[in-house]
CSV table of C-alpha atoms in Angstrom, one decimal:
chain,number,residue,atom,x,y,z
A,231,MET,CA,-6.4,-10.8,-17.2
A,232,ALA,CA,-3.6,-10.7,-14.7
A,233,THR,CA,-1.5,-9.0,-17.3
A,234,ASP,CA,-3.9,-6.1,-17.9
A,235,GLY,CA,-2.2,-2.7,-17.3
A,236,LYS,CA,1.2,-4.4,-16.8
A,237,SER,CA,4.4,-3.7,-18.8
A,238,ASN,CA,6.3,-6.2,-20.9
A,239,LEU,CA,9.2,-3.8,-21.1
A,240,SER,CA,12.3,-5.7,-22.1
A,241,PHE,CA,16.1,-5.0,-21.9
A,242,VAL,CA,17.4,-5.6,-25.4
A,243,LEU,CA,21.0,-5.9,-26.7
A,244,ASN,CA,21.3,-4.6,-30.2
A,245,LYS,CA,25.0,-5.0,-30.6
A,246,PRO,CA,28.0,-4.8,-28.3
A,247,LEU,CA,27.6,-2.0,-25.7
A,248,ASP,CA,24.3,-0.9,-27.4
A,249,VAL,CA,21.2,-1.7,-25.3
A,250,CYS,CA,17.8,-0.2,-25.1
A,251,PHE,CA,14.4,-0.8,-23.5
A,252,GLN,CA,11.5,-2.0,-25.7
A,253,ASP,CA,7.9,-2.6,-25.0
A,254,LYS,CA,7.0,-6.0,-26.4
A,255,PRO,CA,3.7,-7.8,-26.7
A,256,VAL,CA,2.9,-10.1,-23.7
A,257,PRO,CA,3.7,-13.6,-24.9
A,258,LYS,CA,0.8,-16.1,-25.2
A,259,ILE,CA,0.6,-19.7,-24.0
A,260,ASN,CA,0.9,-21.8,-27.1
A,261,SER,CA,1.1,-25.2,-25.5
A,262,PRO,CA,-1.3,-26.7,-23.0
A,263,HIS,CA,1.8,-27.7,-21.0
A,264,ASP,CA,3.1,-24.1,-20.7
A,265,VAL,CA,2.7,-21.4,-18.1
A,266,LEU,CA,2.9,-17.6,-18.2
A,267,VAL,CA,5.2,-16.1,-15.6
A,268,ALA,CA,5.5,-12.5,-14.4
A,269,ILE,CA,9.2,-11.9,-13.8
A,270,ASN,CA,10.0,-10.6,-10.4
A,271,TYR,CA,13.8,-10.7,-10.2
A,272,THR,CA,16.7,-11.5,-12.5
A,273,GLY,CA,20.4,-11.9,-11.7
A,274,ILE,CA,23.3,-11.0,-14.0
A,275,CYS,CA,25.5,-13.8,-15.2
A,276,GLY,CA,29.0,-13.5,-16.6
A,277,SER,CA,27.7,-14.8,-19.9
A,278,ASP,CA,25.1,-11.9,-20.0
A,279,VAL,CA,28.0,-9.4,-19.5
A,280,HIS,CA,30.1,-11.1,-22.2
A,281,TYR,CA,27.3,-10.8,-24.7
A,282,TRP,CA,26.8,-7.1,-23.7
A,283,LEU,CA,30.5,-6.4,-24.2
A,284,HIS,CA,31.4,-8.6,-27.2
A,285,GLY,CA,28.2,-9.7,-28.9
A,286,ALA,CA,29.3,-13.3,-29.0
A,287,ILE,CA,30.4,-16.3,-27.0
A,288,GLY,CA,32.2,-18.8,-29.2
A,289,HIS,CA,30.0,-19.6,-32.1
A,290,PHE,CA,26.9,-18.0,-30.5
A,291,VAL,CA,26.8,-14.6,-32.2
A,292,VAL,CA,24.2,-11.9,-31.6
A,293,LYS,CA,23.0,-11.1,-35.2
A,294,ASP,CA,19.6,-9.6,-34.3
A,295,PRO,CA,18.4,-7.7,-31.2
A,296,MET,CA,18.2,-10.0,-28.2
A,297,VAL,CA,16.6,-9.7,-24.8
A,298,LEU,CA,19.3,-10.4,-22.1
A,299,GLY,CA,19.0,-12.4,-18.8
A,300,HIS,CA,18.4,-15.9,-17.7
A,301,GLU,CA,18.7,-16.1,-13.9
A,302,SER,CA,15.1,-15.4,-12.9
A,303,ALA,CA,12.3,-16.1,-10.5
A,304,GLY,CA,8.7,-15.0,-11.0
A,305,THR,CA,5.0,-15.6,-10.2
A,306,ILE,CA,2.6,-17.7,-12.3
A,307,VAL,CA,-0.2,-15.6,-13.8
A,308,ALA,CA,-1.7,-18.2,-16.2
A,309,VAL,CA,-1.4,-21.9,-16.9
A,310,GLY,CA,-2.1,-24.1,-19.9
A,311,ASP,CA,-5.1,-26.6,-19.8
A,312,ALA,CA,-2.8,-29.6,-19.2
A,313,VAL,CA,-0.8,-28.1,-16.4
A,314,LYS,CA,-1.5,-30.0,-13.1
A,315,THR,CA,1.5,-29.2,-10.9
A,316,LEU,CA,1.4,-25.4,-10.8
A,317,SER,CA,-1.4,-22.8,-10.2
A,318,VAL,CA,-1.8,-19.1,-10.6
A,319,GLY,CA,0.0,-17.3,-7.8
A,320,ASP,CA,2.7,-19.9,-7.3
A,321,ARG,CA,6.2,-18.5,-7.0
A,322,VAL,CA,8.8,-20.3,-9.2
A,323,ALA,CA,12.5,-20.4,-10.1
A,324,LEU,CA,12.9,-20.6,-13.9
A,325,GLU,CA,15.1,-23.2,-15.6
A,326,PRO,CA,15.8,-21.2,-18.8
A,327,GLY,CA,16.8,-23.9,-21.3
A,328,TYR,CA,14.3,-26.1,-23.1
A,329,PRO,CA,15.5,-29.2,-24.9
A,330,CYS,CA,13.9,-31.1,-27.7
A,331,ARG,CA,13.1,-34.1,-25.5
A,332,ARG,CA,13.6,-36.5,-28.4
A,333,CYS,CA,17.3,-36.7,-29.3
A,334,VAL,CA,19.8,-39.3,-28.0
A,335,GLN,CA,21.1,-36.9,-25.4
A,336,CYS,CA,17.6,-36.0,-24.1
A,337,LEU,CA,16.5,-39.6,-24.0
A,338,SER,CA,19.7,-40.7,-22.2
A,339,GLY,CA,19.0,-38.1,-19.4
A,340,HIS,CA,21.6,-35.6,-20.5
A,341,TYR,CA,19.2,-32.9,-21.8
A,342,ASN,CA,21.7,-30.1,-21.1
A,343,LEU,CA,23.6,-31.5,-24.1
A,344,CYS,CA,20.7,-31.4,-26.5
A,345,PRO,CA,21.9,-30.0,-29.8
A,346,ASP,CA,18.5,-28.2,-30.3
A,347,MET,CA,18.4,-26.6,-26.9
A,348,LYS,CA,16.6,-23.3,-26.7
A,349,PHE,CA,18.3,-21.4,-24.0
A,350,ALA,CA,17.3,-17.9,-22.8
A,351,ALA,CA,19.6,-15.1,-23.9
A,352,THR,CA,21.7,-17.3,-26.1
A,353,PRO,CA,21.3,-16.3,-29.8
A,354,PRO,CA,18.9,-16.4,-31.4
A,355,TYR,CA,16.6,-16.8,-28.3
A,356,ASP,CA,15.5,-13.9,-26.1
A,357,GLY,CA,16.1,-13.9,-22.4
A,358,THR,CA,14.2,-13.2,-19.2
A,359,LEU,CA,14.9,-9.5,-18.6
A,360,THR,CA,11.3,-8.7,-19.5
A,361,GLY,CA,7.9,-8.4,-17.9
A,362,PHE,CA,6.4,-11.8,-18.8
A,363,TRP,CA,7.9,-15.1,-19.9
A,364,THR,CA,6.3,-18.4,-21.1
A,365,ALA,CA,7.9,-21.7,-20.2
A,366,PRO,CA,7.1,-25.4,-20.0
A,367,ALA,CA,5.6,-26.1,-16.6
A,368,ASP,CA,8.1,-28.8,-15.8
A,369,PHE,CA,10.9,-26.3,-16.1
A,370,CYS,CA,9.4,-24.0,-13.5
A,371,TYR,CA,10.2,-25.1,-9.9
A,372,LYS,CA,7.8,-24.1,-7.1
A,373,LEU,CA,9.6,-22.2,-4.3
A,374,PRO,CA,8.9,-23.3,-0.7
A,375,LYS,CA,7.3,-20.7,1.5
A,376,THR,CA,10.6,-20.1,3.3
A,377,VAL,CA,12.5,-19.3,0.1
A,378,SER,CA,12.0,-15.7,-1.2
A,379,LEU,CA,11.7,-14.7,-4.9
A,380,GLN,CA,15.1,-12.9,-4.6
A,381,GLU,CA,16.6,-16.2,-3.4
A,382,GLY,CA,14.7,-17.9,-6.3
A,383,ALA,CA,16.6,-15.8,-8.8
A,384,LEU,CA,19.8,-17.3,-7.5
A,385,ILE,CA,18.7,-20.9,-7.9
A,386,GLU,CA,20.0,-20.9,-11.5
A,387,PRO,CA,23.7,-20.2,-10.7
A,388,LEU,CA,23.4,-22.6,-7.7
A,389,ALA,CA,22.1,-25.3,-10.0
A,390,VAL,CA,25.2,-24.7,-12.2
A,391,ALA,CA,27.3,-25.2,-9.0
A,392,VAL,CA,25.4,-28.3,-8.1
A,393,HIS,CA,26.0,-29.8,-11.5
A,394,ILE,CA,29.7,-29.1,-11.3
A,395,THR,CA,30.1,-30.4,-7.8
A,396,LYS,CA,28.2,-33.6,-8.5
A,397,GLN,CA,30.8,-34.5,-11.1
A,398,ALA,CA,33.6,-34.0,-8.6
A,399,LYS,CA,32.2,-37.1,-6.8
A,400,ILE,CA,32.8,-35.5,-3.4
A,401,GLN,CA,32.4,-37.8,-0.3
A,402,PRO,CA,32.1,-36.7,3.3
A,403,GLY,CA,35.5,-36.0,4.8
A,404,GLN,CA,37.2,-35.3,1.5
A,405,THR,CA,39.2,-32.2,0.6
A,406,VAL,CA,38.2,-29.8,-2.2
A,407,VAL,CA,39.9,-26.9,-3.9
A,408,VAL,CA,37.9,-24.4,-5.9
A,409,MET,CA,39.8,-22.2,-8.3
A,410,GLY,CA,38.0,-18.8,-8.6
A,411,ALA,CA,35.9,-17.0,-6.0
A,412,GLY,CA,33.3,-15.5,-8.3
A,413,PRO,CA,29.6,-16.3,-7.9
A,414,VAL,CA,29.8,-19.9,-9.3
A,415,GLY,CA,33.1,-20.6,-7.5
A,416,LEU,CA,31.6,-19.5,-4.2
A,417,LEU,CA,28.5,-21.6,-4.7
A,418,CYS,CA,30.7,-24.6,-5.7
A,419,ALA,CA,32.5,-24.2,-2.4
A,420,ALA,CA,29.2,-24.0,-0.5
A,421,VAL,CA,27.8,-27.1,-2.2
A,422,ALA,CA,31.0,-29.0,-1.5
A,423,LYS,CA,30.7,-28.1,2.1
A,424,ALA,CA,27.1,-29.2,2.1
A,425,TYR,CA,28.3,-32.5,0.7
A,426,GLY,CA,30.5,-33.0,3.7
A,427,ALA,CA,33.9,-31.9,2.5
A,428,SER,CA,36.2,-31.5,5.5
A,429,LYS,CA,38.3,-28.8,3.8
A,430,VAL,CA,37.2,-26.4,1.2
A,431,VAL,CA,39.9,-24.1,-0.2
A,432,SER,CA,39.0,-21.1,-2.3
A,433,VAL,CA,41.7,-19.6,-4.6
A,434,ASP,CA,41.6,-16.3,-6.3
A,435,ILE,CA,43.7,-13.3,-7.3
A,436,ILE,CA,41.6,-10.7,-5.5
A,437,PRO,CA,42.0,-10.5,-1.7
A,438,SER,CA,38.5,-9.0,-1.1
A,439,LYS,CA,36.9,-12.0,-2.8
A,440,LEU,CA,38.8,-14.4,-0.6
A,441,GLU,CA,37.8,-12.5,2.5
A,442,PHE,CA,34.2,-13.0,1.5
A,443,ALA,CA,34.8,-16.7,0.6
A,444,LYS,CA,36.1,-17.4,4.1
A,445,SER,CA,32.9,-15.9,5.6
A,446,PHE,CA,30.7,-17.8,3.1
A,447,ALA,CA,31.9,-21.4,2.8
A,448,ALA,CA,35.6,-21.8,2.5
A,449,THR,CA,37.6,-23.3,5.4
A,450,HIS,CA,40.9,-22.1,3.8
A,451,THR,CA,41.8,-19.5,1.2
A,452,TYR,CA,44.8,-18.9,-1.0
A,453,LEU,CA,45.8,-15.7,-2.8
A,454,SER,CA,47.3,-16.8,-6.1
A,455,GLN,CA,50.8,-15.5,-6.8
A,456,ARG,CA,52.7,-14.5,-9.9
A,457,VAL,CA,54.8,-17.7,-9.8
A,458,SER,CA,54.7,-21.0,-11.8
A,459,PRO,CA,51.6,-23.2,-11.6
A,460,GLU,CA,53.7,-25.8,-9.9
A,461,GLU,CA,54.7,-23.4,-7.1
A,462,ASN,CA,51.2,-22.1,-6.6
A,463,ALA,CA,50.1,-25.7,-6.3
A,464,ARG,CA,52.7,-26.5,-3.7
A,465,ASN,CA,51.7,-23.4,-1.8
A,466,ILE,CA,48.0,-24.3,-1.9
A,467,ILE,CA,48.7,-27.8,-0.6
A,468,ALA,CA,50.9,-26.5,2.2
A,469,ALA,CA,48.6,-23.7,3.2
A,470,ALA,CA,45.6,-26.1,3.7
A,471,ASP,CA,47.7,-29.1,4.8
A,472,LEU,CA,46.3,-31.2,1.9
A,473,GLY,CA,49.0,-33.9,2.1
A,474,GLU,CA,49.4,-35.5,-1.3
A,475,GLY,CA,46.9,-33.1,-2.8
A,476,ALA,CA,43.2,-32.4,-2.9
A,477,ASP,CA,40.6,-35.2,-3.5
A,478,ALA,CA,38.8,-33.0,-5.9
A,479,VAL,CA,39.6,-29.7,-7.7
A,480,ILE,CA,37.1,-27.5,-9.4
A,481,ASP,CA,38.1,-24.8,-11.8
A,482,ALA,CA,35.4,-22.1,-11.8
A,483,SER,CA,37.6,-19.4,-13.3
A,484,GLY,CA,38.4,-20.5,-16.9
A,485,ALA,CA,41.8,-18.8,-16.5
A,486,GLU,CA,44.8,-20.7,-17.9
A,487,PRO,CA,47.1,-20.3,-14.9
A,488,SER,CA,44.4,-21.5,-12.6
A,489,ILE,CA,43.7,-24.6,-14.7
A,490,GLN,CA,47.4,-25.4,-14.9
A,491,ALA,CA,47.8,-25.1,-11.1
A,492,ALA,CA,44.7,-27.1,-10.5
A,493,LEU,CA,46.1,-30.2,-12.2
A,494,HIS,CA,49.1,-30.0,-9.9
A,495,VAL,CA,47.0,-29.6,-6.8
A,496,VAL,CA,44.7,-32.6,-7.3
A,497,ARG,CA,46.0,-35.9,-5.8
A,498,GLN,CA,46.7,-39.1,-7.6
A,499,GLY,CA,43.4,-40.7,-8.6
A,500,GLY,CA,41.5,-37.6,-7.7
A,501,HIS,CA,38.8,-35.7,-9.7
A,502,TYR,CA,39.1,-32.5,-11.7
A,503,VAL,CA,36.1,-30.6,-13.0
A,504,GLN,CA,36.3,-27.8,-15.5
A,505,GLY,CA,33.3,-25.5,-14.8
A,506,GLY,CA,34.7,-22.1,-15.9
A,507,MET,CA,34.8,-21.0,-19.5
A,508,GLY,CA,37.7,-19.1,-21.0
A,509,LYS,CA,39.9,-19.2,-24.1
A,510,ASP,CA,39.1,-21.9,-26.7
A,511,ASN,CA,42.7,-23.3,-26.4
A,512,ILE,CA,45.2,-23.3,-23.6
A,513,THR,CA,48.5,-24.9,-22.7
A,514,PHE,CA,47.4,-27.8,-20.5
A,515,PRO,CA,49.6,-30.0,-18.2
A,516,ILE,CA,48.7,-33.3,-19.8
A,517,MET,CA,51.5,-35.2,-18.1
A,518,ALA,CA,50.2,-34.4,-14.7
A,519,LEU,CA,46.7,-35.5,-15.8
A,520,CYS,CA,48.0,-38.8,-17.1
A,521,ILE,CA,50.6,-39.8,-14.6
A,522,LYS,CA,48.3,-39.1,-11.6
A,523,GLU,CA,45.4,-40.9,-13.5
A,524,VAL,CA,43.1,-38.0,-12.7
A,525,THR,CA,39.4,-38.3,-13.7
A,526,ALA,CA,38.7,-35.1,-15.6
A,527,SER,CA,35.2,-33.8,-16.5
A,528,GLY,CA,33.8,-30.8,-18.3
A,529,SER,CA,30.6,-29.3,-16.9
A,530,PHE,CA,27.9,-27.5,-18.9
A,531,ARG,CA,24.8,-25.8,-17.3
A,532,TYR,CA,22.7,-28.3,-15.3
A,533,GLY,CA,20.7,-31.5,-15.7
A,534,SER,CA,18.0,-33.6,-14.2
A,535,GLY,CA,17.6,-33.0,-10.5
A,536,ASP,CA,20.0,-30.1,-10.2
A,537,TYR,CA,17.4,-27.4,-9.7
A,538,LYS,CA,15.5,-29.5,-7.2
A,539,LEU,CA,18.6,-30.1,-5.1
A,540,ALA,CA,19.6,-26.4,-5.4
A,541,ILE,CA,16.2,-25.4,-3.9
A,542,GLN,CA,16.5,-28.0,-1.2
A,543,LEU,CA,20.0,-26.6,-0.2
A,544,VAL,CA,18.5,-23.1,0.2
A,545,GLU,CA,15.4,-24.3,2.0
A,546,GLN,CA,17.4,-26.3,4.5
A,547,GLY,CA,19.8,-23.4,5.1
A,548,LYS,CA,22.8,-25.3,3.8
A,549,VAL,CA,23.6,-22.6,1.2
A,550,ASP,CA,22.8,-19.0,2.1
A,551,VAL,CA,22.5,-17.4,-1.3
A,552,LYS,CA,21.2,-14.1,0.2
A,553,LYS,CA,24.8,-13.3,1.2
A,554,LEU,CA,25.8,-13.1,-2.4
A,555,VAL,CA,23.4,-10.2,-3.2
A,556,ASN,CA,25.0,-6.7,-3.0
A,557,GLY,CA,21.8,-4.9,-4.0
A,558,VAL,CA,18.6,-4.8,-6.0
A,559,VAL,CA,18.1,-2.2,-8.8
A,560,ALA,CA,15.0,-1.0,-10.6
A,561,PHE,CA,14.5,-2.3,-14.1
A,562,LYS,CA,15.4,1.2,-15.5
A,563,ASP,CA,18.9,0.9,-14.0
A,564,ALA,CA,19.7,-2.4,-15.8
A,565,GLU,CA,22.5,-1.1,-17.9
A,566,GLU,CA,24.2,0.5,-14.8
A,567,ALA,CA,23.9,-2.8,-13.0
A,568,PHE,CA,25.7,-4.5,-15.9
A,569,LYS,CA,28.5,-1.9,-15.6
A,570,LYS,CA,28.8,-2.5,-11.9
A,571,VAL,CA,29.1,-6.3,-12.4
A,572,LYS,CA,31.8,-5.9,-15.0
A,573,GLU,CA,33.8,-3.6,-12.7
A,574,GLY,CA,34.2,-6.6,-10.5
A,575,GLU,CA,33.3,-4.8,-7.3
A,576,VAL,CA,30.1,-6.8,-6.6
A,577,ILE,CA,29.2,-10.4,-6.4
A,578,LYS,CA,25.5,-10.4,-7.5
A,579,ILE,CA,23.1,-7.7,-8.4
A,580,LEU,CA,19.4,-8.4,-8.9
A,581,ILE,CA,17.3,-6.5,-11.4
A,582,ALA,CA,13.7,-6.1,-10.4
A,583,GLY,CA,11.1,-6.9,-13.1
A,584,PRO,CA,9.6,-3.9,-14.8
A,585,ASN,CA,6.3,-4.3,-12.8
A,586,GLU,CA,8.1,-4.5,-9.4
A,587,LYS,CA,7.8,-1.4,-7.3
A,588,VAL,CA,11.4,-1.0,-6.0
A,589,GLU,CA,13.9,1.7,-5.6
A,590,SER,CA,17.5,0.9,-6.5
A,591,GLY,CA,19.2,-0.4,-3.4
A,592,LEU,CA,22.7,0.0,-4.8
A,593,ASP,CA,25.0,2.9,-5.8
A,594,THR,CA,25.0,2.6,-9.6
A,595,THR,CA,27.9,5.1,-10.0
A,596,VAL,CA,30.4,3.5,-12.4
A,597,ASP,CA,34.2,3.8,-12.2
A,598,GLU,CA,34.9,4.2,-15.9
A,599,LYS,CA,38.6,3.3,-15.5
A,600,LYS,CA,37.8,0.0,-13.8
A,601,LEU,CA,35.1,-0.7,-16.4
A,602,GLU,CA,37.7,-0.2,-19.3
A,603,GLU,CA,40.1,-2.5,-17.5
A,604,ALA,CA,37.4,-5.1,-17.1
A,605,LYS,CA,36.4,-4.9,-20.7
A,606,ALA,CA,39.9,-6.1,-21.7
A,607,SER,CA,39.9,-9.0,-19.3
A,608,GLY,CA,37.7,-11.4,-21.2
A,609,GLY,CA,36.0,-14.4,-19.6
A,610,SER,CA,32.6,-15.6,-20.3
A,611,GLY,CA,31.2,-17.2,-17.1
A,612,CYS,CA,29.9,-20.7,-16.5
A,613,CYS,CA,26.4,-20.8,-17.9
């Protein structure tokens, strides 16, 4: 067996800020349509950090120990009898949510809205920070030879960005503003540029994030000021010469001031997409939305075709996800990696699987003051 002598060590959240490593039995293939995957690399999402800090996101509450992680890539080590599209040894990006396939939403093509979705590291389901993972074969996407396993672990957040950006209906030559320059915001900017946007404006409150955004995909950047949303909007429009406003605005921050400014930045008849998650209720500029007849959409995870397009964008060199990775850490350093992400000083850290032979390529020393400040900041990511 390919699993002989291999570890299924898992990174488990017991309660907020209480994690441990547990050896778990290697999962078995229970459906002829499933595959068994050895996890090679896993990224850390904002939602993972939120569960680690708070033990809940909305009505999803960690009541029992739960394995964290859902941004993963791995190698097929066994396949079910009915699997025809994958073979042992194939390298795959994992789509970590499995719908019922029978409800109205699934049958209409919106399986990401399935009320019975089983999503990794969303209570009560375990995640992918483990040695081995079983999944339906059709939710495992074979990586081209030119796409590495580390890049494969970034397909999940890129698919989130693809799903968000699709809903913005961006056409070649249009202008796009992205509020927030975290990982998903940066990837939304890159996808918008790949779609042919002539101007892509990244907005954030941290100068270093904007410096990176300019080198990654943004044509313009704007450092948000402590002024009214209307004034920030006017400043964004002026800084990027957006005329009557942007054709599309994406909020990838979930922050109330960003959302308010976004509705003043978008042009009449433009598109607004809410990708970032934040507080349950905010003060919202409803008059701007109505008077400008803005088409507004929410966005949740990803749907049909999003993973395939994400992989194509990486394969074709249109989105260089490698630039987002600040370092790779050994599995034993998973908790320190979570702390570094919450400090806000890195974009993406990858955690190697427990059977990967790697040394941590990142300084995991944590600034406790920054960590305490970050704990109080809230936010739950986009996934």
